[in-house]
Tab-separated table of C-alpha atoms in Angstrom:
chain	number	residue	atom	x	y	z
A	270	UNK	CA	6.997	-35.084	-13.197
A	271	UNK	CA	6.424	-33.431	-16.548
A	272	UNK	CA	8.922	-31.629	-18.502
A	273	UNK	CA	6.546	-28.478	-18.372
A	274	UNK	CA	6.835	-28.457	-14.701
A	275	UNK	CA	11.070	-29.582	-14.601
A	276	UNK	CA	11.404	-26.433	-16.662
A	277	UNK	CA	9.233	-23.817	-14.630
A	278	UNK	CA	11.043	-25.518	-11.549
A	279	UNK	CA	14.549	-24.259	-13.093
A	280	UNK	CA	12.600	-20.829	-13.950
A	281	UNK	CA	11.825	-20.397	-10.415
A	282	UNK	CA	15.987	-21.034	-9.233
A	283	UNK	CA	16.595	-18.603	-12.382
A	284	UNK	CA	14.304	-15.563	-11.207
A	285	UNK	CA	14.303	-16.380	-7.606
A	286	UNK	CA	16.100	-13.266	-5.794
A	287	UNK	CA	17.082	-15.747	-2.743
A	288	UNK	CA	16.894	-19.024	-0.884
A	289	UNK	CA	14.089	-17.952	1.066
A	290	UNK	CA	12.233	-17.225	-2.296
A	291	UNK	CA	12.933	-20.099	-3.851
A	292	UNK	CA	11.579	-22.468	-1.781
A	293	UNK	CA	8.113	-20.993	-0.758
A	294	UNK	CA	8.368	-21.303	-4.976
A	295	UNK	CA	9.121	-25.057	-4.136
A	296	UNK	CA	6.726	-25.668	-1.284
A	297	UNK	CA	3.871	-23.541	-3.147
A	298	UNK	CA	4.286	-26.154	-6.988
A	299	UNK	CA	4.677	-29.191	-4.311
A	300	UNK	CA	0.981	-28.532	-3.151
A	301	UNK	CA	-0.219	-27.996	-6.885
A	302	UNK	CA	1.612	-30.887	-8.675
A	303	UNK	CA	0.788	-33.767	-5.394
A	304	UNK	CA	-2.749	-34.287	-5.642
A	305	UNK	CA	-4.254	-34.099	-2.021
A	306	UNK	CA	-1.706	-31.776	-0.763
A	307	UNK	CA	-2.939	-28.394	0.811
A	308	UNK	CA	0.058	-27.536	2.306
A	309	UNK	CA	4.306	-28.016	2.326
A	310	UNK	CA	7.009	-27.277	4.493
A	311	UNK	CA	10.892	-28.106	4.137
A	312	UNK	CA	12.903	-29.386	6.765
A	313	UNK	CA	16.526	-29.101	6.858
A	314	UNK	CA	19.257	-29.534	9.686
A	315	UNK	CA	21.617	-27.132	10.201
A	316	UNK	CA	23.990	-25.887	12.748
A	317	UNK	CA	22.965	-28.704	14.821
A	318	UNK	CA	19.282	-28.414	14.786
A	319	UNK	CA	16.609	-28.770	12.614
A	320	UNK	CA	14.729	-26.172	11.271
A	321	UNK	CA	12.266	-25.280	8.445
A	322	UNK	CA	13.130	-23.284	5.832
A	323	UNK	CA	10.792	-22.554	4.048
A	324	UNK	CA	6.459	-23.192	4.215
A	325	UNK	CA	3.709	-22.936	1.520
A	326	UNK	CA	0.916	-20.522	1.998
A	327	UNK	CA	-1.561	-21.921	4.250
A	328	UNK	CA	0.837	-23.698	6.204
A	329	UNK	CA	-0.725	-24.143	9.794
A	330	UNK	CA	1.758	-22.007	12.421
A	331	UNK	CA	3.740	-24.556	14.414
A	332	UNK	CA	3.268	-27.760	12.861
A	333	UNK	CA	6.902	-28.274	12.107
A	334	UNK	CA	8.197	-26.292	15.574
A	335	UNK	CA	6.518	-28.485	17.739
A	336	UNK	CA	7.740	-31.515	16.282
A	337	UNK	CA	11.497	-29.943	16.230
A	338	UNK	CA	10.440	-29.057	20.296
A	339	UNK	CA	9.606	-32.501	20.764
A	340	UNK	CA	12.373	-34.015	18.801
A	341	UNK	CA	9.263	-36.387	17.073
A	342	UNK	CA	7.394	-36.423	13.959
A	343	UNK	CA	7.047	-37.463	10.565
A	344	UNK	CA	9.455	-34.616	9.312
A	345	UNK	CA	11.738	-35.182	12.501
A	346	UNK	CA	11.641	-39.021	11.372
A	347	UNK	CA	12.121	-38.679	7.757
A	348	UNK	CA	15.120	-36.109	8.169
A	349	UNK	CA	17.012	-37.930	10.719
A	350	UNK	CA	16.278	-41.918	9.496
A	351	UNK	CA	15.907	-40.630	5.227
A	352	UNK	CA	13.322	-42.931	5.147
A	353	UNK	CA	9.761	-42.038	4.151
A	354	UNK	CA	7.050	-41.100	6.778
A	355	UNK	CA	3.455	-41.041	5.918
A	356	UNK	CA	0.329	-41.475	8.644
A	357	UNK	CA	-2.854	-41.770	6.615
A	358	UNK	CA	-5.192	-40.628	9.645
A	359	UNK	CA	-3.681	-38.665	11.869
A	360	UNK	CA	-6.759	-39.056	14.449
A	361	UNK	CA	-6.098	-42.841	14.635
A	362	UNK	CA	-1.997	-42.341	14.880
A	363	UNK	CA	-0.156	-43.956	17.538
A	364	UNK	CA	3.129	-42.646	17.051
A	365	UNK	CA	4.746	-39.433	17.539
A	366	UNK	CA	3.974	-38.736	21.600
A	367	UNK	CA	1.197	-35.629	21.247
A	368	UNK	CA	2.311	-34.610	18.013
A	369	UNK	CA	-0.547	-36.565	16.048
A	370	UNK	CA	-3.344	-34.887	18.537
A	371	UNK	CA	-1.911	-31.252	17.932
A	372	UNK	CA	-1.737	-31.474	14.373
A	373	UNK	CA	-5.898	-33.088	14.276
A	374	UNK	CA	-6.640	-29.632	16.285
A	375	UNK	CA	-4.956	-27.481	13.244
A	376	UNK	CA	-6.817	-29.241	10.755
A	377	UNK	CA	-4.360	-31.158	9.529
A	378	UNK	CA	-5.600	-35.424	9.299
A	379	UNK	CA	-3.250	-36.624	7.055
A	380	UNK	CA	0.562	-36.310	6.703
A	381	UNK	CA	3.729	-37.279	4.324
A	382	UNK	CA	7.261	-36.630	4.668
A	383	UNK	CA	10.178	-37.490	1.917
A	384	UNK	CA	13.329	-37.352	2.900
A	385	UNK	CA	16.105	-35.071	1.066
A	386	UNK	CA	19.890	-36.259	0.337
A	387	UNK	CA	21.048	-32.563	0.772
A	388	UNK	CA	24.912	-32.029	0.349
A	389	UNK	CA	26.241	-31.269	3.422
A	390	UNK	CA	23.423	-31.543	5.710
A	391	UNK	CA	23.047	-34.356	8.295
A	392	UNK	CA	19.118	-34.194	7.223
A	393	UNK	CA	16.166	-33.040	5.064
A	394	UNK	CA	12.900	-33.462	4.210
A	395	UNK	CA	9.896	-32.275	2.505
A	396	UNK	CA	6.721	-32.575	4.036
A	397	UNK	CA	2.974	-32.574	2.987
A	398	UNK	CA	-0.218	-32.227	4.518
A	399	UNK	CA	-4.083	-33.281	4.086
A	400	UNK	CA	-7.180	-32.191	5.611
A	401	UNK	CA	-8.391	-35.194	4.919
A	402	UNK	CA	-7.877	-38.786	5.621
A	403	UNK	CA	-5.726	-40.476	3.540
A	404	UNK	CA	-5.925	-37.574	0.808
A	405	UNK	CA	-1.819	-38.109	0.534
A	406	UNK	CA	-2.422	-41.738	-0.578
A	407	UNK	CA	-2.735	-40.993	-4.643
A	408	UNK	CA	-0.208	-38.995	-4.661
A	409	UNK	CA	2.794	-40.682	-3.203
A	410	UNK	CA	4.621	-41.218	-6.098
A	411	UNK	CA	4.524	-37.570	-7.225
A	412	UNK	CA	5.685	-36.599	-4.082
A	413	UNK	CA	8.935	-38.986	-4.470
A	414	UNK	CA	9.369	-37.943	-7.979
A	415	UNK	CA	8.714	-33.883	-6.369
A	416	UNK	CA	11.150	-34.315	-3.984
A	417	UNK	CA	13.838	-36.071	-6.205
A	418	UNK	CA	13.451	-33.096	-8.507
A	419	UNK	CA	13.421	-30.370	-5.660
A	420	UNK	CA	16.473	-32.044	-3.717
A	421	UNK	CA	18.724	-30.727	-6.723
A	422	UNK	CA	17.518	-27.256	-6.924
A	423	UNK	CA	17.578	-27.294	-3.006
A	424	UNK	CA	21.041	-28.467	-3.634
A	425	UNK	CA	21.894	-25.493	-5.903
A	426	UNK	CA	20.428	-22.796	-3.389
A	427	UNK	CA	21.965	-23.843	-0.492
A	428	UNK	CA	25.116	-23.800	-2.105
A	429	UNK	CA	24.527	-20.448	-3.662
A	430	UNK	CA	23.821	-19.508	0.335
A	431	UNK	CA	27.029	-21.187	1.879
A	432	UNK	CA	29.211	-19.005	-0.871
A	433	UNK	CA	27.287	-16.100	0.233
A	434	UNK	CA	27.769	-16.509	3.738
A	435	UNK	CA	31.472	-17.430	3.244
A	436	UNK	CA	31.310	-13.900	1.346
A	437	UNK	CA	30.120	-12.003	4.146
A	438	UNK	CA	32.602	-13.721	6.809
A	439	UNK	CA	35.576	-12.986	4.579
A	440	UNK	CA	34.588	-9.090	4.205
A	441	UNK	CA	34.298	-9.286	8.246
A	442	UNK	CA	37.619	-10.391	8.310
A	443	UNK	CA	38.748	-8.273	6.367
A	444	UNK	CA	37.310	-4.979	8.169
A	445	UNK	CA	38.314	-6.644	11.727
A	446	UNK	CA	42.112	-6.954	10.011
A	447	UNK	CA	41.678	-3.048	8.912
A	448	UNK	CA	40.557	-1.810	12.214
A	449	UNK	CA	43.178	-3.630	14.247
A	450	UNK	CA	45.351	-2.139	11.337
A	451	UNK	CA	44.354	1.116	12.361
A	452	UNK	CA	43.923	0.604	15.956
A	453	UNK	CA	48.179	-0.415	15.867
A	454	UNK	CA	49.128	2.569	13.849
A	455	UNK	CA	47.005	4.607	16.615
A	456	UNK	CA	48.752	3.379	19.334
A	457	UNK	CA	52.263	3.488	17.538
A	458	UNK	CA	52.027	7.413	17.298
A	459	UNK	CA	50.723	8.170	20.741
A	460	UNK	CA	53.309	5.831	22.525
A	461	UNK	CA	55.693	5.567	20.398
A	462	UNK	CA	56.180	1.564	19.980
A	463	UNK	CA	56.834	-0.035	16.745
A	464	UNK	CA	53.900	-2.392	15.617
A	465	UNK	CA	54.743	-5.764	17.426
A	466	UNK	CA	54.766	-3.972	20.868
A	467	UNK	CA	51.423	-2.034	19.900
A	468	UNK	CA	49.764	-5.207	19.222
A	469	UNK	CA	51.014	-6.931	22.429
A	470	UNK	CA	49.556	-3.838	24.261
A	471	UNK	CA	45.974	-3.772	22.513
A	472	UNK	CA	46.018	-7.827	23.067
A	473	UNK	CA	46.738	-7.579	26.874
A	474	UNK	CA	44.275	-4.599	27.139
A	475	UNK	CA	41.051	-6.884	25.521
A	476	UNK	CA	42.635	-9.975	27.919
A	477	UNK	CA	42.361	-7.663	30.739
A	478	UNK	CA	38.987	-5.566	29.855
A	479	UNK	CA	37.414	-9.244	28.366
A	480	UNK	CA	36.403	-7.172	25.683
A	481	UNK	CA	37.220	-8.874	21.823
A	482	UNK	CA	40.002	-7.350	20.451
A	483	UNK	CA	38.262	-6.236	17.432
A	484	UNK	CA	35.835	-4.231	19.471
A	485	UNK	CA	38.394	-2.656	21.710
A	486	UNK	CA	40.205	-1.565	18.455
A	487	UNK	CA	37.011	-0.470	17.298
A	488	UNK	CA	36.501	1.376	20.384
A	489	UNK	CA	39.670	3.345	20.233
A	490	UNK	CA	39.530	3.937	16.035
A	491	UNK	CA	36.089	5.564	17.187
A	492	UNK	CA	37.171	7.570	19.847
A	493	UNK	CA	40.294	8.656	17.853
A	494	UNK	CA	37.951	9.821	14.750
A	495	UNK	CA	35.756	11.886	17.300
A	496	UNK	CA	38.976	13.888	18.882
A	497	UNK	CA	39.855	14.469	14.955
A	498	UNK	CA	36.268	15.857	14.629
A	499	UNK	CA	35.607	18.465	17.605
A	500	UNK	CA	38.903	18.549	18.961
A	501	UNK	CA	38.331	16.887	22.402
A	502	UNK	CA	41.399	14.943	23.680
A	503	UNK	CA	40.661	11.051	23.984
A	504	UNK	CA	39.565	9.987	27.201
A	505	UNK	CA	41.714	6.781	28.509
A	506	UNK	CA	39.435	3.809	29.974
């Protein structure tokens, strides 16, 4: 891979606004730079399962999903064994179960899947596809070399995403503390308890309802605010 396109691949992480931006920008260079390539999907596991997360434009609907459905495939393969996957005529394939006679009927004859060593993740891959019969088989090596380059900016982003998400579960935390806060000080007042007995109360109350105690303290916050506002007493469920 060329310098020229090493720097317009760290361009792309630079200006991208998200994950999911980034790498359609990934999938979209992986079809111009590997010659034979008309379309590009990543696979990666998470949570379990694997999933794509991103596809190219022109990217047939399904052609990942039903390999994930069937748990076979060339981007199944390649993510779960890391090694590389390629059928150079679909319509003459033997592996893969029905996968090989689905793909034929979306146009797709020729297929190749690298794997990705993603941090973290039990599996990745990127995956190509040809309308043609062995179309894929010139441009092997610049899919390795693609997929060597795009496994560290992959890298980057999902990191970028797990800080993110670790973000938004620590400011959930947060407002679940406040509102249970709130919901103690509530019940304090109108029974007159000090906090450790309030708590006790509001924790036997979501055993007994089955109702998280976050929401129940939600709940009553809510129905406290509305009294405040128009002056109707709370009701008591």
């Amino acid at each position: 891979m060329s310098s020229e396109t090493r720097e317009t691949l760290d361009e792309a992480m630079a200006r991208s606004s998200g994950l999911d931006t980034l790498l359609r920008d990934l999938t979209d260079r992986a079809v111009r730079d590997v010659p034979g390539a008309v379309a590009c999907s990543i696979t990666v596991r998470r949570a379990d399962r694997l999933l794509t997360l991103a596809g190219s434009r022109g990217l047939p609907n399904g052609l990942d999903q039903r390999q994930y459905e069937n748990g076979s495939g060339p981007c199944v393969d390649a993510a779960e064994t890391r090694t590389e996957q390629y059928s150079p005529d679909l319509a003459e394939e033997t592996r893969w179960s029905a996968y090989p006679a689905y793909a034929v009927s979306t146009g797709v004859r020729c297929v190749l899947a690298v794997p990705l060593e993603v941090e973290g993740e039990t599996g990745a891959a990127i995956n190509l596809y040809a309308v043609e019969p062995r179309a894929l088989e010139a441009g092997r090596d610049a899919a390795r070399t693609f997929a060597a380059r795009a496994t560290d900016t992959v890298n980057t982003a999902l990191r970028v995403e797990r800080r993110r998400e670790s973000a938004a579960d620590v400011r959930t935390a947060l407002l679940s503390r406040s509102v249970i806060d709130q919901a103690i000080g509530i019940l304090m007042a109108q029974e007159r308890v000090d906090a450790s007995i309030a708590l006790e109360r509001l924790r036997r109350a979501s055993q007994d309802r089955n109702v998280k105690l976050r929401d129940l303290c939600s709940d009553l916050v809510t129905r406290v605010a509305r009294v405040s506002r128009d002056g109707r007493p709370p009701s008591r469920r």
